[in-house]
Amino acid sequence: MDASFTPEQDEIRRTLRELLHSRCGPRELRTAVDAPTGHDPALWTALAEQLGLPGLALPETYGGVGCSATELALACEETGRVLAPLPLFPTCVLAAPLIAALGTGAQRAEVLPRLASGALTATLAVPGTALATALALTGTGGGDWAGGGRAGGVQARRVDGGWRLYGQVDQVLDGHSAGLLVIAAHAGGFARSRTLLFLVAGDAAGVVRVRQTALDATRPQGRVQLRDVAAQLLGEEDGEDVLAALAAVGDTAAAVLACEAVGAAGRALERTVEYVRQREQFGRAIGSFQAVKHRLADVYVAVQAARSAAYYAAWAVPHETGGPVGGLALAQALEALRIASAEGIQLHGGIGFTWEHEAHLYFKRAAGDELLFGPVHRLRAYAADTTRLFDAQEVAV
């Protein structure tokens, strides 16, 4: 196996890093997160028109670039470096693959080209706080996370040959601004309940959306209320298994998130190293003290190990190697980001605790992603359960 990147992959990373460096600095980042949408629409348009980023992993048939999830994960490593508040993850990693996998020919032809061009953004709405469970990262639950056919969650019912949705989803990535919602709902009541996915326009009648105050402002969230909303079933009612499709998307999402977290961790470490080289104490740079060197060496090892795992997970997605590779890589990457951002705050001293400095944004990204997609110990526990790691076996004495 050749572990090196192709010239095309290196070019994607280089070009994207240059564009983000000029268009998504600390000042632009804070302006974007304070905007009503939570991101900079002009930057999203530039990424779409100049790099084709929204369609990077979509087939050329639908206006995409035709790359694999590997290239998308490497691109997200660069967006993670600057904590770019973009609708990239919910649109291209969560919603688009589900539409491509489950949608009818007409649905794919109508929606995917608009997603690939950047003209339309989308997101996945999963009831409650069960996004990680729905994506089979910390468990499956058999679809009970969507409401279980009881009160709560999101319920779907047939009306005059169509579908109507009623319920509420409290944590939806870009739920307040996405143009298209892919909503998981339960249909069939309690006795014959099943989980289905539905397409709902963000401005449809009966949809009420409010931006939530999130721990990580660079990954905005919204609350979506559905008040007897007309919805379009994604795919056929007796078509592909929805839970299996969500689990497949979860494998890709974990690899992409791992690369994104590695990018953020690497940048947090770089910023800390730059600072300790300049900050002087007792007449010398604090980076010259052995204790500081040891702490940063530990962070470097953690980041490099996480980067290796994330790259392998990104490579494994299109090769369908099987096993919980993505979840384990995500656990290691989130842990590395938490360590790198926490040490960064400590070694920056007093300035590291200020609102004006960017150090706290990296720490909040680590904490926020663990709340959404983890925590780390649950990612590892589910991977162990999936592989039956701790099943009773004979041990040679």
PDB file of C-alpha atoms in Angstrom, residues 121-335:
ATOM      1  CA  THR A 121     -27.107  23.794   1.890  1.00  0.00           C
ATOM      2  CA  ALA A 122     -28.589  20.879   3.791  1.00  0.00           C
ATOM      3  CA  THR A 123     -28.388  19.116   7.120  1.00  0.00           C
ATOM      4  CA  LEU A 124     -29.505  16.001   8.970  1.00  0.00           C
ATOM      5  CA  ALA A 125     -32.025  16.428  11.784  1.00  0.00           C
ATOM      6  CA  VAL A 126     -32.030  13.635  14.363  1.00  0.00           C
ATOM      7  CA  PRO A 127     -34.388  13.955  17.370  1.00  0.00           C
ATOM      8  CA  GLY A 128     -32.993  14.423  20.844  1.00  0.00           C
ATOM      9  CA  THR A 129     -29.255  14.283  21.443  1.00  0.00           C
ATOM     10  CA  ALA A 130     -28.753  11.023  19.573  1.00  0.00           C
ATOM     11  CA  LEU A 131     -26.759  12.066  16.510  1.00  0.00           C
ATOM     12  CA  ALA A 132     -23.828   9.833  17.461  1.00  0.00           C
ATOM     13  CA  THR A 133     -26.199   6.916  18.077  1.00  0.00           C
ATOM     14  CA  ALA A 134     -28.050   7.457  14.801  1.00  0.00           C
ATOM     15  CA  LEU A 135     -24.731   7.403  12.942  1.00  0.00           C
ATOM     16  CA  ALA A 136     -23.770   4.167  14.763  1.00  0.00           C
ATOM     17  CA  LEU A 137     -20.749   5.755  16.419  1.00  0.00           C
ATOM     18  CA  THR A 138     -21.718   5.082  20.031  1.00  0.00           C
ATOM     19  CA  GLY A 139     -24.570   2.602  19.503  1.00  0.00           C
ATOM     20  CA  THR A 140     -27.536   1.895  17.238  1.00  0.00           C
ATOM     21  CA  GLY A 141     -30.580   1.641  19.486  1.00  0.00           C
ATOM     22  CA  GLY A 142     -32.589   0.038  16.690  1.00  0.00           C
ATOM     23  CA  GLY A 143     -34.001   3.415  15.670  1.00  0.00           C
ATOM     24  CA  ASP A 144     -35.591   4.180  19.039  1.00  0.00           C
ATOM     25  CA  TRP A 145     -33.699   7.479  19.048  1.00  0.00           C
ATOM     26  CA  ALA A 146     -36.173   8.834  16.446  1.00  0.00           C
ATOM     27  CA  GLY A 147     -39.107   8.628  18.837  1.00  0.00           C
ATOM     28  CA  GLY A 148     -39.938   4.963  19.135  1.00  0.00           C
ATOM     29  CA  GLY A 149     -43.477   5.500  17.893  1.00  0.00           C
ATOM     30  CA  ARG A 150     -44.419   7.230  21.147  1.00  0.00           C
ATOM     31  CA  ALA A 151     -44.912  10.879  22.006  1.00  0.00           C
ATOM     32  CA  GLY A 152     -41.752  12.877  21.537  1.00  0.00           C
ATOM     33  CA  GLY A 153     -39.192  12.858  18.782  1.00  0.00           C
ATOM     34  CA  VAL A 154     -40.603  13.342  15.293  1.00  0.00           C
ATOM     35  CA  GLN A 155     -43.674  11.455  14.120  1.00  0.00           C
ATOM     36  CA  ALA A 156     -44.665  10.888  10.487  1.00  0.00           C
ATOM     37  CA  ARG A 157     -48.172  10.014   9.306  1.00  0.00           C
ATOM     38  CA  ARG A 158     -49.810   9.543   5.953  1.00  0.00           C
ATOM     39  CA  VAL A 159     -52.355  12.142   4.892  1.00  0.00           C
ATOM     40  CA  ASP A 160     -54.061  12.063   1.479  1.00  0.00           C
ATOM     41  CA  GLY A 161     -51.280  10.049  -0.127  1.00  0.00           C
ATOM     42  CA  GLY A 162     -48.531  12.237   1.294  1.00  0.00           C
ATOM     43  CA  TRP A 163     -46.639  12.544   4.545  1.00  0.00           C
ATOM     44  CA  ARG A 164     -46.947  15.032   7.409  1.00  0.00           C
ATOM     45  CA  LEU A 165     -44.396  15.514  10.180  1.00  0.00           C
ATOM     46  CA  TYR A 166     -44.920  16.697  13.723  1.00  0.00           C
ATOM     47  CA  GLY A 167     -42.308  17.084  16.448  1.00  0.00           C
ATOM     48  CA  GLN A 168     -39.171  18.929  17.436  1.00  0.00           C
ATOM     49  CA  VAL A 169     -35.427  18.479  17.003  1.00  0.00           C
ATOM     50  CA  ASP A 170     -33.327  20.489  19.441  1.00  0.00           C
ATOM     51  CA  GLN A 171     -29.764  20.054  18.147  1.00  0.00           C
ATOM     52  CA  VAL A 172     -29.445  20.369  14.379  1.00  0.00           C
ATOM     53  CA  LEU A 173     -26.144  21.450  12.856  1.00  0.00           C
ATOM     54  CA  ASP A 174     -26.928  24.561  10.791  1.00  0.00           C
ATOM     55  CA  GLY A 175     -30.579  23.779  11.417  1.00  0.00           C
ATOM     56  CA  HIS A 176     -31.460  27.459  11.573  1.00  0.00           C
ATOM     57  CA  SER A 177     -30.038  28.272   8.141  1.00  0.00           C
ATOM     58  CA  ALA A 178     -29.886  25.122   5.976  1.00  0.00           C
ATOM     59  CA  GLY A 179     -32.019  25.306   2.839  1.00  0.00           C
ATOM     60  CA  LEU A 180     -32.963  21.626   3.018  1.00  0.00           C
ATOM     61  CA  LEU A 181     -33.635  19.431   6.044  1.00  0.00           C
ATOM     62  CA  VAL A 182     -33.205  15.649   5.990  1.00  0.00           C
ATOM     63  CA  ILE A 183     -35.342  14.636   8.955  1.00  0.00           C
ATOM     64  CA  ALA A 184     -35.391  11.259  10.695  1.00  0.00           C
ATOM     65  CA  ALA A 185     -38.885  10.365  11.885  1.00  0.00           C
ATOM     66  CA  HIS A 186     -40.867   7.393  13.099  1.00  0.00           C
ATOM     67  CA  ALA A 187     -43.847   6.122  11.158  1.00  0.00           C
ATOM     68  CA  GLY A 188     -46.357   3.353  11.759  1.00  0.00           C
ATOM     69  CA  GLY A 189     -47.200   4.002  15.410  1.00  0.00           C
ATOM     70  CA  PHE A 190     -45.940   1.911  18.314  1.00  0.00           C
ATOM     71  CA  ALA A 191     -46.839  -1.551  17.052  1.00  0.00           C
ATOM     72  CA  ARG A 192     -45.220  -1.307  13.607  1.00  0.00           C
ATOM     73  CA  SER A 193     -42.902   1.650  14.044  1.00  0.00           C
ATOM     74  CA  ARG A 194     -39.964   2.153  11.697  1.00  0.00           C
ATOM     75  CA  THR A 195     -37.513   4.948  11.033  1.00  0.00           C
ATOM     76  CA  LEU A 196     -37.746   6.835   7.751  1.00  0.00           C
ATOM     77  CA  LEU A 197     -36.018   9.897   6.329  1.00  0.00           C
ATOM     78  CA  PHE A 198     -37.876  12.844   4.845  1.00  0.00           C
ATOM     79  CA  LEU A 199     -36.956  15.927   2.834  1.00  0.00           C
ATOM     80  CA  VAL A 200     -38.346  19.246   4.026  1.00  0.00           C
ATOM     81  CA  ALA A 201     -37.515  22.680   2.676  1.00  0.00           C
ATOM     82  CA  GLY A 202     -36.129  24.975   5.350  1.00  0.00           C
ATOM     83  CA  ASP A 203     -38.788  27.599   4.607  1.00  0.00           C
ATOM     84  CA  ALA A 204     -41.715  25.170   4.348  1.00  0.00           C
ATOM     85  CA  ALA A 205     -45.018  26.079   5.989  1.00  0.00           C
ATOM     86  CA  GLY A 206     -45.102  24.909   9.603  1.00  0.00           C
ATOM     87  CA  VAL A 207     -41.319  24.855  10.064  1.00  0.00           C
ATOM     88  CA  VAL A 208     -40.128  27.075  12.923  1.00  0.00           C
ATOM     89  CA  ARG A 209     -36.362  27.427  13.331  1.00  0.00           C
ATOM     90  CA  VAL A 210     -34.330  29.206  15.990  1.00  0.00           C
ATOM     91  CA  ARG A 211     -30.569  29.391  16.348  1.00  0.00           C
ATOM     92  CA  GLN A 212     -29.372  27.891  19.612  1.00  0.00           C
ATOM     93  CA  THR A 213     -26.579  29.163  21.836  1.00  0.00           C
ATOM     94  CA  ALA A 214     -23.945  26.465  21.396  1.00  0.00           C
ATOM     95  CA  LEU A 215     -20.797  25.835  23.390  1.00  0.00           C
ATOM     96  CA  ASP A 216     -18.850  25.874  20.123  1.00  0.00           C
ATOM     97  CA  ALA A 217     -19.993  28.917  18.165  1.00  0.00           C
ATOM     98  CA  THR A 218     -17.934  27.830  15.157  1.00  0.00           C
ATOM     99  CA  ARG A 219     -20.276  24.840  14.716  1.00  0.00           C
ATOM    100  CA  PRO A 220     -23.684  26.564  14.898  1.00  0.00           C
ATOM    101  CA  GLN A 221     -26.823  24.658  15.833  1.00  0.00           C
ATOM    102  CA  GLY A 222     -30.527  25.356  15.571  1.00  0.00           C
ATOM    103  CA  ARG A 223     -33.788  24.079  17.022  1.00  0.00           C
ATOM    104  CA  VAL A 224     -36.330  22.910  14.446  1.00  0.00           C
ATOM    105  CA  GLN A 225     -40.039  22.640  15.226  1.00  0.00           C
ATOM    106  CA  LEU A 226     -42.301  20.787  12.797  1.00  0.00           C
ATOM    107  CA  ARG A 227     -45.962  21.723  13.073  1.00  0.00           C
ATOM    108  CA  ASP A 228     -47.866  19.399  10.758  1.00  0.00           C
ATOM    109  CA  VAL A 229     -45.361  19.947   7.938  1.00  0.00           C
ATOM    110  CA  ALA A 230     -45.754  18.435   4.477  1.00  0.00           C
ATOM    111  CA  ALA A 231     -42.708  16.245   3.774  1.00  0.00           C
ATOM    112  CA  GLN A 232     -41.326  14.181   0.924  1.00  0.00           C
ATOM    113  CA  LEU A 233     -40.190  10.667   1.728  1.00  0.00           C
ATOM    114  CA  LEU A 234     -36.518  10.164   0.857  1.00  0.00           C
ATOM    115  CA  GLY A 235     -36.409   7.189  -1.495  1.00  0.00           C
ATOM    116  CA  GLU A 236     -38.983   4.423  -1.512  1.00  0.00           C
ATOM    117  CA  GLU A 237     -40.863   3.246   1.554  1.00  0.00           C
ATOM    118  CA  ASP A 238     -39.698  -0.329   0.974  1.00  0.00           C
ATOM    119  CA  GLY A 239     -36.295   0.666  -0.389  1.00  0.00           C
ATOM    120  CA  GLU A 240     -32.868   0.697   1.221  1.00  0.00           C
ATOM    121  CA  ASP A 241     -32.484   0.167   4.959  1.00  0.00           C
ATOM    122  CA  VAL A 242     -32.392   3.636   6.559  1.00  0.00           C
ATOM    123  CA  LEU A 243     -30.458   2.517   9.633  1.00  0.00           C
ATOM    124  CA  ALA A 244     -27.820   0.821   7.485  1.00  0.00           C
ATOM    125  CA  ALA A 245     -27.489   3.960   5.348  1.00  0.00           C
ATOM    126  CA  LEU A 246     -27.055   6.112   8.445  1.00  0.00           C
ATOM    127  CA  ALA A 247     -24.376   3.748   9.762  1.00  0.00           C
ATOM    128  CA  ALA A 248     -22.527   3.933   6.437  1.00  0.00           C
ATOM    129  CA  VAL A 249     -22.643   7.718   6.573  1.00  0.00           C
ATOM    130  CA  GLY A 250     -21.396   7.477  10.158  1.00  0.00           C
ATOM    131  CA  ASP A 251     -18.216   5.709   9.001  1.00  0.00           C
ATOM    132  CA  THR A 252     -17.450   8.563   6.616  1.00  0.00           C
ATOM    133  CA  ALA A 253     -18.464  11.221   9.140  1.00  0.00           C
ATOM    134  CA  ALA A 254     -16.122   9.764  11.768  1.00  0.00           C
ATOM    135  CA  ALA A 255     -13.154   9.794   9.381  1.00  0.00           C
ATOM    136  CA  VAL A 256     -13.904  13.358   8.267  1.00  0.00           C
ATOM    137  CA  LEU A 257     -14.343  14.559  11.830  1.00  0.00           C
ATOM    138  CA  ALA A 258     -11.104  12.843  12.850  1.00  0.00           C
ATOM    139  CA  CYS A 259      -9.177  14.690  10.133  1.00  0.00           C
ATOM    140  CA  GLU A 260     -10.901  17.942  11.052  1.00  0.00           C
ATOM    141  CA  ALA A 261      -9.989  17.509  14.725  1.00  0.00           C
ATOM    142  CA  VAL A 262      -6.399  16.643  13.801  1.00  0.00           C
ATOM    143  CA  GLY A 263      -6.169  19.836  11.774  1.00  0.00           C
ATOM    144  CA  ALA A 264      -7.418  21.864  14.739  1.00  0.00           C
ATOM    145  CA  ALA A 265      -5.088  20.064  17.164  1.00  0.00           C
ATOM    146  CA  GLY A 266      -2.092  20.590  14.909  1.00  0.00           C
ATOM    147  CA  ARG A 267      -2.826  24.296  14.586  1.00  0.00           C
ATOM    148  CA  ALA A 268      -3.344  24.667  18.349  1.00  0.00           C
ATOM    149  CA  LEU A 269       0.065  23.075  18.905  1.00  0.00           C
ATOM    150  CA  GLU A 270       1.697  25.326  16.282  1.00  0.00           C
ATOM    151  CA  ARG A 271       0.298  28.448  17.909  1.00  0.00           C
ATOM    152  CA  THR A 272       1.536  27.332  21.316  1.00  0.00           C
ATOM    153  CA  VAL A 273       5.037  26.569  20.025  1.00  0.00           C
ATOM    154  CA  GLU A 274       5.173  29.993  18.342  1.00  0.00           C
ATOM    155  CA  TYR A 275       4.175  31.669  21.600  1.00  0.00           C
ATOM    156  CA  VAL A 276       6.616  29.885  23.917  1.00  0.00           C
ATOM    157  CA  ARG A 277       9.451  30.770  21.549  1.00  0.00           C
ATOM    158  CA  GLN A 278       8.642  34.476  21.963  1.00  0.00           C
ATOM    159  CA  ARG A 279       7.445  34.764  25.581  1.00  0.00           C
ATOM    160  CA  GLU A 280      10.342  35.425  27.930  1.00  0.00           C
ATOM    161  CA  GLN A 281      10.573  34.760  31.650  1.00  0.00           C
ATOM    162  CA  PHE A 282      13.671  35.090  33.852  1.00  0.00           C
ATOM    163  CA  GLY A 283      15.541  36.461  30.850  1.00  0.00           C
ATOM    164  CA  ARG A 284      14.927  33.542  28.488  1.00  0.00           C
ATOM    165  CA  ALA A 285      12.166  32.169  26.270  1.00  0.00           C
ATOM    166  CA  ILE A 286       9.835  29.923  28.257  1.00  0.00           C
ATOM    167  CA  GLY A 287      10.080  27.366  25.470  1.00  0.00           C
ATOM    168  CA  SER A 288      13.683  26.740  26.482  1.00  0.00           C
ATOM    169  CA  PHE A 289      12.649  25.318  29.876  1.00  0.00           C
ATOM    170  CA  GLN A 290      12.776  21.544  29.985  1.00  0.00           C
ATOM    171  CA  ALA A 291       9.363  21.181  31.642  1.00  0.00           C
ATOM    172  CA  VAL A 292       7.719  23.123  28.811  1.00  0.00           C
ATOM    173  CA  LYS A 293       9.582  21.049  26.219  1.00  0.00           C
ATOM    174  CA  HIS A 294       8.361  17.831  27.812  1.00  0.00           C
ATOM    175  CA  ARG A 295       4.745  18.972  27.863  1.00  0.00           C
ATOM    176  CA  LEU A 296       4.842  20.039  24.224  1.00  0.00           C
ATOM    177  CA  ALA A 297       6.598  16.812  23.240  1.00  0.00           C
ATOM    178  CA  ASP A 298       3.726  14.848  24.776  1.00  0.00           C
ATOM    179  CA  VAL A 299       1.227  16.937  22.808  1.00  0.00           C
ATOM    180  CA  TYR A 300       3.202  16.421  19.602  1.00  0.00           C
ATOM    181  CA  VAL A 301       3.186  12.651  20.050  1.00  0.00           C
ATOM    182  CA  ALA A 302      -0.582  12.670  20.693  1.00  0.00           C
ATOM    183  CA  VAL A 303      -1.277  14.795  17.610  1.00  0.00           C
ATOM    184  CA  GLN A 304       0.948  12.737  15.325  1.00  0.00           C
ATOM    185  CA  ALA A 305      -0.585   9.476  16.514  1.00  0.00           C
ATOM    186  CA  ALA A 306      -4.077  10.901  15.962  1.00  0.00           C
ATOM    187  CA  ARG A 307      -3.084  12.169  12.506  1.00  0.00           C
ATOM    188  CA  SER A 308      -1.870   8.713  11.511  1.00  0.00           C
ATOM    189  CA  ALA A 309      -5.125   7.127  12.691  1.00  0.00           C
ATOM    190  CA  ALA A 310      -7.233   9.796  10.965  1.00  0.00           C
ATOM    191  CA  TYR A 311      -5.416   9.362   7.650  1.00  0.00           C
ATOM    192  CA  TYR A 312      -5.877   5.610   7.819  1.00  0.00           C
ATOM    193  CA  ALA A 313      -9.583   6.034   8.550  1.00  0.00           C
ATOM    194  CA  ALA A 314      -9.927   8.423   5.601  1.00  0.00           C
ATOM    195  CA  TRP A 315      -8.153   5.903   3.348  1.00  0.00           C
ATOM    196  CA  ALA A 316     -10.292   3.041   4.673  1.00  0.00           C
ATOM    197  CA  VAL A 317     -13.656   4.644   3.814  1.00  0.00           C
ATOM    198  CA  PRO A 318     -13.583   4.082   0.028  1.00  0.00           C
ATOM    199  CA  HIS A 319     -11.800   0.743   0.462  1.00  0.00           C
ATOM    200  CA  GLU A 320     -14.524  -0.627   2.782  1.00  0.00           C
ATOM    201  CA  THR A 321     -12.087  -2.371   5.099  1.00  0.00           C
ATOM    202  CA  GLY A 322     -14.782  -2.964   7.715  1.00  0.00           C
ATOM    203  CA  GLY A 323     -14.547  -2.622  11.481  1.00  0.00           C
ATOM    204  CA  PRO A 324     -14.895   0.469  13.692  1.00  0.00           C
ATOM    205  CA  VAL A 325     -11.891   2.245  12.145  1.00  0.00           C
ATOM    206  CA  GLY A 326     -13.578   5.624  11.930  1.00  0.00           C
ATOM    207  CA  GLY A 327     -14.881   5.627  15.481  1.00  0.00           C
ATOM    208  CA  LEU A 328     -11.509   4.714  16.956  1.00  0.00           C
ATOM    209  CA  ALA A 329      -9.743   7.359  14.862  1.00  0.00           C
ATOM    210  CA  LEU A 330     -12.309   9.931  15.942  1.00  0.00           C
ATOM    211  CA  ALA A 331     -11.807   9.037  19.601  1.00  0.00           C
ATOM    212  CA  GLN A 332      -8.053   9.460  19.301  1.00  0.00           C
ATOM    213  CA  ALA A 333      -8.375  12.726  17.371  1.00  0.00           C
ATOM    214  CA  LEU A 334     -10.833  14.264  19.836  1.00  0.00           C
ATOM    215  CA  GLU A 335      -8.572  13.291  22.705  1.00  0.00           C
TER     216      GLU A 335
END
